Coordinates of C-alpha atoms in Angstrom, one line a residue:
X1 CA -26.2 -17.6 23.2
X2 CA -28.9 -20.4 22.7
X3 CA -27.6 -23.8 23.5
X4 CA -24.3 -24.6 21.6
X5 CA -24.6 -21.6 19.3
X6 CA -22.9 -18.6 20.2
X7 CA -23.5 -14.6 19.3
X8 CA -21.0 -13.3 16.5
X9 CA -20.4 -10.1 16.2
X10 CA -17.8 -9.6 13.3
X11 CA -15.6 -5.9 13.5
X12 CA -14.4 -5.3 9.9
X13 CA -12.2 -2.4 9.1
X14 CA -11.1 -0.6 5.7
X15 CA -8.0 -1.0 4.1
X16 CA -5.8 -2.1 7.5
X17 CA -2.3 -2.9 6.8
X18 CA -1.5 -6.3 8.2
X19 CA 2.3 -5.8 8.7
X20 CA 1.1 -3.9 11.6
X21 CA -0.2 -6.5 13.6
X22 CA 2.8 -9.3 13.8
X23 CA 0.9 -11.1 16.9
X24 CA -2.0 -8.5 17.3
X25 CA -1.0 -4.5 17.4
X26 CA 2.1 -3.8 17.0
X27 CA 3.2 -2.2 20.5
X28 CA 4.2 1.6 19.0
X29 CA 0.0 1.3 18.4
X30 CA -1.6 2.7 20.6
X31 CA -4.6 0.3 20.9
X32 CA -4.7 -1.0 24.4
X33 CA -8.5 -2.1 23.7
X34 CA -7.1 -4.1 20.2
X35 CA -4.4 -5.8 22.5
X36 CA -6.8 -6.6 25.1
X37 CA -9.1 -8.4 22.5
X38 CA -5.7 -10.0 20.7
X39 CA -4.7 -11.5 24.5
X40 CA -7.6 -13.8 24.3
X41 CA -7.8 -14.4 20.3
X42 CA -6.9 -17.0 17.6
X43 CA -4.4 -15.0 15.8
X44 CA -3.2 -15.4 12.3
X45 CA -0.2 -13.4 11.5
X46 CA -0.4 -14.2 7.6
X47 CA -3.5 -13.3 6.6
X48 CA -4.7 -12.3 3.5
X49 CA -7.1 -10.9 1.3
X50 CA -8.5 -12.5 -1.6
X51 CA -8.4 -9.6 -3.6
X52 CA -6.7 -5.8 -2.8
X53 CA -9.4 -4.2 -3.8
X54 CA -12.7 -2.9 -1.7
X55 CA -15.8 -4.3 -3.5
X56 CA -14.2 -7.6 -4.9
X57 CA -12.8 -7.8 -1.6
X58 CA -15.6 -7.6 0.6
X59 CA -17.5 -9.8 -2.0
X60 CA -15.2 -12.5 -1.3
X61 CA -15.0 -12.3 2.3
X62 CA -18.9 -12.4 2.4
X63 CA -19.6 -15.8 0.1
X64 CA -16.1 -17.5 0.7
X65 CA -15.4 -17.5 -2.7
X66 CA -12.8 -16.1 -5.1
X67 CA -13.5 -13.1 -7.6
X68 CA -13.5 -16.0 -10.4
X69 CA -16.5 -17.2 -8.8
X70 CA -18.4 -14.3 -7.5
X71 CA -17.8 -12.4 -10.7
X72 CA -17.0 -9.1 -8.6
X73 CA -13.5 -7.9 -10.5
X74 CA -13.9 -4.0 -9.6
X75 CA -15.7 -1.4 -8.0
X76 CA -18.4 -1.3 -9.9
X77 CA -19.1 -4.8 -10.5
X78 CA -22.2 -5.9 -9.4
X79 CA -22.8 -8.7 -6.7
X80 CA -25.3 -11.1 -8.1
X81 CA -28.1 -12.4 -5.1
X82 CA -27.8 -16.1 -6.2
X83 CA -24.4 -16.2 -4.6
X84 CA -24.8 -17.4 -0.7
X85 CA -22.9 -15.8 1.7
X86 CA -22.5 -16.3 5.3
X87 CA -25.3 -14.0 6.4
X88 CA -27.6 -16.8 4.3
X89 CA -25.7 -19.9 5.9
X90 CA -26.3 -18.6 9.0
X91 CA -29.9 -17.4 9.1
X92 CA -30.5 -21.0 7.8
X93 CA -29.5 -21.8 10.9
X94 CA -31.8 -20.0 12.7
X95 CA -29.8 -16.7 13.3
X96 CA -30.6 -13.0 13.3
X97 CA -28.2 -11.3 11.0
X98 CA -27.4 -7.3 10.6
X99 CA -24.9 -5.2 8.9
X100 CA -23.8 -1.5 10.5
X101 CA -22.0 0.3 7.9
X102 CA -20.1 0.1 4.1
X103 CA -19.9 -3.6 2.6
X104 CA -20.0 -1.9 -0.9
X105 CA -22.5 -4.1 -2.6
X106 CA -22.9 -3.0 -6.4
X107 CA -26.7 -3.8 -7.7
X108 CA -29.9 -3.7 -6.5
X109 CA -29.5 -6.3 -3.6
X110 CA -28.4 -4.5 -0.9
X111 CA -28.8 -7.3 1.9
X112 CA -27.0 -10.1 0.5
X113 CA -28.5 -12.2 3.6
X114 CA -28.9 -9.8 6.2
X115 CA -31.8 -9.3 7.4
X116 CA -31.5 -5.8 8.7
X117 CA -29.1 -2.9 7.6
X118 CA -28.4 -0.2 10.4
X119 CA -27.1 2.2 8.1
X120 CA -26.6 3.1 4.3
X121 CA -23.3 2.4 2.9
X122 CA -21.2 5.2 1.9
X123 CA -20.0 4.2 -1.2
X124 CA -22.4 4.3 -4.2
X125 CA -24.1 1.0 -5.2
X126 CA -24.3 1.8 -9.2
X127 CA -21.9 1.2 -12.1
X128 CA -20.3 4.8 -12.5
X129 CA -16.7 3.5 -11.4
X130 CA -16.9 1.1 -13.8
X131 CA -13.2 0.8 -15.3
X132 CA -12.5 1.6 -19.0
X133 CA -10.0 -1.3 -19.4
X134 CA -8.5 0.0 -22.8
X135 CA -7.3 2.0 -20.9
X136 CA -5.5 0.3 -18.0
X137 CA -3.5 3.0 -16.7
X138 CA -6.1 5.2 -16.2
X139 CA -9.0 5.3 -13.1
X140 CA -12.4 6.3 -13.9
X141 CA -12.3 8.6 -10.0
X142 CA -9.0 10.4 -10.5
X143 CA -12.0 13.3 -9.4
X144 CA -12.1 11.1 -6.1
X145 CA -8.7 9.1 -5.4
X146 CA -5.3 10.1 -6.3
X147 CA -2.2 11.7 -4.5
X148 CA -4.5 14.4 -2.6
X149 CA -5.1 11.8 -0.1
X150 CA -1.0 12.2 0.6
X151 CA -0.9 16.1 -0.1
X152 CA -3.9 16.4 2.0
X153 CA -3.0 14.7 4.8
X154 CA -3.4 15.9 8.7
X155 CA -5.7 16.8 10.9
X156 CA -9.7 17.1 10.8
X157 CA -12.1 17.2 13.8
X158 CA -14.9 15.8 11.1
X159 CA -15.1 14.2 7.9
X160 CA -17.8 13.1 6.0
X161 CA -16.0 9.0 7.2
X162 CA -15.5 10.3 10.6
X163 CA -19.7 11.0 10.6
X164 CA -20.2 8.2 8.8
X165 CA -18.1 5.4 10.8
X166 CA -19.8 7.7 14.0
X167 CA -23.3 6.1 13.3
X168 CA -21.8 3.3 12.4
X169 CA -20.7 2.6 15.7
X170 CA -23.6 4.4 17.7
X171 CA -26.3 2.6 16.1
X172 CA -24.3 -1.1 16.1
X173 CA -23.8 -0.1 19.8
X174 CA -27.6 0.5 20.0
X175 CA -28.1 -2.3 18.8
X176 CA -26.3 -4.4 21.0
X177 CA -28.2 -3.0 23.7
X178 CA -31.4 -4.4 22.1
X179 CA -29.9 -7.9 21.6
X180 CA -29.3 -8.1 25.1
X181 CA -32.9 -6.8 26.0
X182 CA -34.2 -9.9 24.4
X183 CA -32.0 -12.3 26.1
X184 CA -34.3 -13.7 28.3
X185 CA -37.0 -14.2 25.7
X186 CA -37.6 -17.8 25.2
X187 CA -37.4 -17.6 21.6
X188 CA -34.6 -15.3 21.2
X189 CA -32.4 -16.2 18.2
X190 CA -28.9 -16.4 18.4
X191 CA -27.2 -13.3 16.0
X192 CA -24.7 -12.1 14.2
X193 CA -24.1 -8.6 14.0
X194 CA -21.3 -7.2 11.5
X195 CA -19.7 -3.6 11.9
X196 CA -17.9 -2.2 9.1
X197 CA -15.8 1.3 9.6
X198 CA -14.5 2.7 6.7
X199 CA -11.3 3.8 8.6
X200 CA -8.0 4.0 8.2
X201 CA -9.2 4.2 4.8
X202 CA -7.5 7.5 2.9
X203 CA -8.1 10.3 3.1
X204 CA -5.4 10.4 5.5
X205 CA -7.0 12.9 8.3
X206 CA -7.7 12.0 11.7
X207 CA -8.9 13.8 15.0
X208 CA -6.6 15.8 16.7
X209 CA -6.5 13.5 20.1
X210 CA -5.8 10.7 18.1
X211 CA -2.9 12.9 15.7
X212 CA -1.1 14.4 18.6
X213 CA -0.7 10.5 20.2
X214 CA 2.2 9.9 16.9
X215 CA 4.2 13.0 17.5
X216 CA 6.9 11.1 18.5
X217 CA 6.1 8.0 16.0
X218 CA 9.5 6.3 15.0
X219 CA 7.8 4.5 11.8
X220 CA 6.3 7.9 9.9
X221 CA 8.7 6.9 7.3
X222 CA 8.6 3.2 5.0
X223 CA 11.6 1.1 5.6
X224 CA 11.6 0.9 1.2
X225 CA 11.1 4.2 -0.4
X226 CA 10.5 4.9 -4.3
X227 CA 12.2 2.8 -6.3
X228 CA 14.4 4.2 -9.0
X229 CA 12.5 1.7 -11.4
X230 CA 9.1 0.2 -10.5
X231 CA 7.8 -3.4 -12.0
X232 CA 5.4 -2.6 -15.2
X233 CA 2.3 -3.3 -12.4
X234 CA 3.5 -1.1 -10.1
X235 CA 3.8 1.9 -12.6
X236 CA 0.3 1.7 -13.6
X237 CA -0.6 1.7 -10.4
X238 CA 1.4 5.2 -10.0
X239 CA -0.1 6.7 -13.3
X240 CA -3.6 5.2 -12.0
X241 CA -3.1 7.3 -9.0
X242 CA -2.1 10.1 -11.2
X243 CA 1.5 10.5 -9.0
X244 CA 3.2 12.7 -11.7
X245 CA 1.4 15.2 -10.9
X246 CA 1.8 15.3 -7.3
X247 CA 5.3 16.1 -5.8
X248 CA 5.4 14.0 -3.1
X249 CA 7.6 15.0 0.4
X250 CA 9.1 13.3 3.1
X251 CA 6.5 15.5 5.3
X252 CA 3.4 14.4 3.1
X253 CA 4.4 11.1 3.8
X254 CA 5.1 11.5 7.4
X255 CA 1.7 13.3 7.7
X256 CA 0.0 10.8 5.9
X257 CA 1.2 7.6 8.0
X258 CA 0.7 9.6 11.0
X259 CA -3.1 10.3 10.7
X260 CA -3.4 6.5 9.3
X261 CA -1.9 5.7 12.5
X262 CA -4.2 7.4 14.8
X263 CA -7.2 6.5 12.8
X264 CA -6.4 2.7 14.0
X265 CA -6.6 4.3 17.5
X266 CA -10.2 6.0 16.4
X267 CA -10.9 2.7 15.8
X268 CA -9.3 1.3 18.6
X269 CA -11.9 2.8 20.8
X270 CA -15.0 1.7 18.9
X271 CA -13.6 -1.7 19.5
X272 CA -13.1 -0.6 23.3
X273 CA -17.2 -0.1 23.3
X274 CA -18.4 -2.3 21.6
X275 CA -16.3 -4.8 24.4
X276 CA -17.2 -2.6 27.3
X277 CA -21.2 -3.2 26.1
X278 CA -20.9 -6.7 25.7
X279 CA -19.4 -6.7 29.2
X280 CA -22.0 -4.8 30.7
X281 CA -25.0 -6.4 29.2
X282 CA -23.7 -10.0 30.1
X283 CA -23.0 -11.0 26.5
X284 CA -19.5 -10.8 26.4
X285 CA -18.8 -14.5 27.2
X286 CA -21.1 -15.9 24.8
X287 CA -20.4 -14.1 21.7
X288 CA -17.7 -14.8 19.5
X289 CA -15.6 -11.8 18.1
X290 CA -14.2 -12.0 14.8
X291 CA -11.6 -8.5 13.9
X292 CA -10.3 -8.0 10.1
X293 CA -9.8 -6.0 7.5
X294 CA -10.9 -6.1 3.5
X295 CA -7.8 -5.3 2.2
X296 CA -4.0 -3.4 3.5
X297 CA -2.8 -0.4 2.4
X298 CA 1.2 0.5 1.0
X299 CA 1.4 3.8 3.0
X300 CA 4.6 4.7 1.2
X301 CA 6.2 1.4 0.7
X302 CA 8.3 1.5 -2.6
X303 CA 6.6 4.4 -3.6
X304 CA 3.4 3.3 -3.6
X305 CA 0.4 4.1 -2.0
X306 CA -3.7 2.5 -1.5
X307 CA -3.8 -1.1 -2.8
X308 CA -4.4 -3.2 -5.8
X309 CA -0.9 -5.2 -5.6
X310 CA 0.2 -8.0 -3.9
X311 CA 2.9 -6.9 -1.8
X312 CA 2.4 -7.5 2.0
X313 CA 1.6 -3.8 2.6
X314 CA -1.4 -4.3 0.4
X315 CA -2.9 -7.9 0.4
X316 CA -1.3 -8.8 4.2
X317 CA -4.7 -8.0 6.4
X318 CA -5.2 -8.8 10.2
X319 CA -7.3 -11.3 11.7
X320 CA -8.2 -12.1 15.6
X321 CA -11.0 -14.1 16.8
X322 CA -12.0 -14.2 20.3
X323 CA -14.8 -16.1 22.3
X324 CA -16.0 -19.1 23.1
X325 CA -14.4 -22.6 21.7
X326 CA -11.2 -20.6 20.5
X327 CA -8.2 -20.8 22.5
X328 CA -6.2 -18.1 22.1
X329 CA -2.6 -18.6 20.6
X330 CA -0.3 -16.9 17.0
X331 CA -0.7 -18.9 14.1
X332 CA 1.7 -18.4 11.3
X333 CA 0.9 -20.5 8.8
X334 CA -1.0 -18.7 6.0
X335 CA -4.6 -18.0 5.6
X336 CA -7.2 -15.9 3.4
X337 CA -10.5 -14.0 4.4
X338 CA -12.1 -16.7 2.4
X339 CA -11.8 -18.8 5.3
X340 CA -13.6 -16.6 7.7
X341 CA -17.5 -17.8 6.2
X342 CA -16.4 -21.6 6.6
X343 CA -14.5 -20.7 10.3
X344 CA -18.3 -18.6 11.4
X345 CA -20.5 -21.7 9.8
X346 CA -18.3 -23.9 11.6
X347 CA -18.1 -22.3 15.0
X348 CA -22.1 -21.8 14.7
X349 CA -22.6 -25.2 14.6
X350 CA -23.2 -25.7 11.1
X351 CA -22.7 -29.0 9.0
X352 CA -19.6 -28.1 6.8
X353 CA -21.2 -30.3 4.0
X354 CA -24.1 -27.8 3.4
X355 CA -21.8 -25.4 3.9
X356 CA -18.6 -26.5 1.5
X357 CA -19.9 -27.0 -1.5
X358 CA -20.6 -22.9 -1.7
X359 CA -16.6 -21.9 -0.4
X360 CA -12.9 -21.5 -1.7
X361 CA -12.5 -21.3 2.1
X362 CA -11.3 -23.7 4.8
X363 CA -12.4 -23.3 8.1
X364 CA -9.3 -22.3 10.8
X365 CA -11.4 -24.4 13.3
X366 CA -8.8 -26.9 13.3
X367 CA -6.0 -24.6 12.8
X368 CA -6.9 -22.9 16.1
X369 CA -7.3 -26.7 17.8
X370 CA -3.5 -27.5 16.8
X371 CA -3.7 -28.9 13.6
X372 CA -1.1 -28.3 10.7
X373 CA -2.5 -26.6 7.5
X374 CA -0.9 -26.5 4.1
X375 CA -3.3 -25.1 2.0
X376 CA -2.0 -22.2 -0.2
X377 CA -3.5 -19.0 -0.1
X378 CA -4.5 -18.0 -3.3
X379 CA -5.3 -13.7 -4.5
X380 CA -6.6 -12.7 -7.6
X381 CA -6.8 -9.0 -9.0
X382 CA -8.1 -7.4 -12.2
X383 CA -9.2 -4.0 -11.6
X384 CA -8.0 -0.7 -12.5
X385 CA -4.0 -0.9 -13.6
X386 CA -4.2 -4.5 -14.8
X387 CA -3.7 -5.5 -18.3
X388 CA -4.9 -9.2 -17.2
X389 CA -5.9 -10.9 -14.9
X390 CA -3.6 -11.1 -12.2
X391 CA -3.1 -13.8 -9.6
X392 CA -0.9 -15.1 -6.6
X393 CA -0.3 -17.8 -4.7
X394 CA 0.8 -17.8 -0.7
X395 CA 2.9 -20.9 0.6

């Protein structure tokens, strides 16, 4: 921390169900580190994402913006370098900026304002899943995503995402270590360092000491199961996913919510180092912890599985922060991951004015000092199973 501006270190997660964390974890998670860090956090029960989808998603959460204004509509739409985000806002500012792990930039940029990237991403960064929208129904990865991430379900000792969200966490880790090397240098920056995990993400397959920890689970099942008749939405979304050719059980559902389960406790524990390092290396009170999630995930709810609709299962996302300035409390009224690059450039000390001009966003810094917002959330979505453009609004 230099002066009035503090570390950040942002913990983003794939695909996290929101439903799940009423006032952080719900307590039949077993994430004693995720509780710990919600006991001193800012905590904002309806939170959403701007889009349920991974790259316009994470394109949003980075500038602040809508998918109208950054362009990004799909997978495979690429992330143009004009657009500031809040790894440029705050390197303005005089701060050291890195990304560990999958932010799933399409194009050639691959920094977006970073100045360092610890790892590759795993997803590609070209146009093959570019969407064939006469034919809306239809995915261009049924090869990659569809049902066998239900039929497949269980357990796994390693996975390509488990080795992946490994380094992730090893080298962020590492890095932290490094940070706190230079903290007595007299012209250390102060830094923000994101993590993104690609957990609970499907394929549904976690570790065994995580599975075993959900034998006994009393939510394996969805409190709505298939509906007899799905809206027109909702049954592209099924052909998209190719379900008629999968015949779904109560057990692959079970299995399926089970390993998604104990893959929030995999992550549980990165969260529990990353902590335990700050803690150690005398960081922990200066730096600013911000823990969220791109996008939810149905896991079963009216039939449905993944994202790309707007029920809460799909656009309803976590999101704590935790450190110095914020006092920790539940706030219920609503709020989007466009508001987390005005909350970081406020919190960082910078002039909302420069900042502003570039956000959909409003920053929750008075929110978490007491003051009543009524700002609607607003979500846009017009990927794969859309006809149109879709949108919704949040009250």
């Amino acid at each position: 921390m230099t002066a009035s501006k503090p570390n950040i270190l942002i913990i983003m997660v794939d695909q996290l169900n929101g439903t799940f964390f009423p006032d952080g974890p719900a307590d039949f998670l077993h994430a004693p580190h995720m509780k710990a860090l919600a006991a001193r956090a800012a905590r904002f029960r309806n939170n959403y994402t701007s889009s349920p989808l991974c790259a316009p998603a994470r394109a949003s959460f980075m500038a602040g913006q809508l998918p109208s204004r950054t362009q990004v509509y799909d997978n495979a739409a690429e992330y143009i370098s004009s657009i500031p985000t809040f790894a440029h806002h705050l390197r303005r500012a005089g701060y050291y900026t890195a990304l560990s792990g999958k932010m799933h930039f399409v194009g050639p940029d691959q920094l977006h304002g970073f100045e360092e990237r610890l790892t590759t991403d795993i997803y590609p960064a070209d146009f093959g899943w570019t969407p064939d929208y006469r034919k809306p129904g239809e995915r261009i990865d049924w090869w990659y995503h569809n049902m066998g991430s239900v039929t497949g379900a269980g357990v796994a000792e390693i996975t390509n995402q488990m080795e992946y969200d490994d380094e992730v966490a090893f080298l962020a880790n590492q890095k932290l270590y490094q940070l706190s090397r230079e903290n007595d240098d007299q012209y250390r920056r102060p830094w923000c360092l994101t993590v993104s995990f690609t957990h609970p993400h499907d394929p549904y397959v976690a570790r065994r000491k995580f599975w075993d920890l959900y034998e006994d689970c009393a939510h394996l099942m969805p409190q709505v199961g298939m509906l007899e008749e799905q809206d027109p939405h909702s049954a592209r979304i099924l052909h998209s996913c190719d379900y008629a050719r999968f015949a779904i059980t109560g057990e692959h559902v079970r299995r399926s919510r089970q390993a998604y389960f104990a893959n929030i406790s995999y992550l549980d524990e990165k969260v529990g180092e990353f902590v335990d390092t700050l803690a150690r290396t005398r960081m922990l009170d200066e730096t600013l912890i911000f823990f969220c999630s791109d996008h939810g995930d149905m896991l079963g709810e009216r039939g449905l599985w993944f994202k790309m609709n707007f029920f809460e299962g799909s656009a309803r996302v976590p999101l704590m922060i935790a450190g110095p300035g914020v006092t920790p409390g539940l706030h219920l009224a609503p709020t989007s991951n466009l508001d987390v690059t005005p909350t970081l450039c406020d919190l960082a000390g910078i002039s909302m004015d420069e900042v502003m001009p570039w956000t959909d966003g409003e920053s929750l810094v008075p929110v978490i000092g007491g003051e009543e917002r009524t700002t609607p959330v607003l979500m846009e979505y017009a990927a794969e199973a859309s006809y149109a453009p879709l949108v919704c609004i949040r009250e």
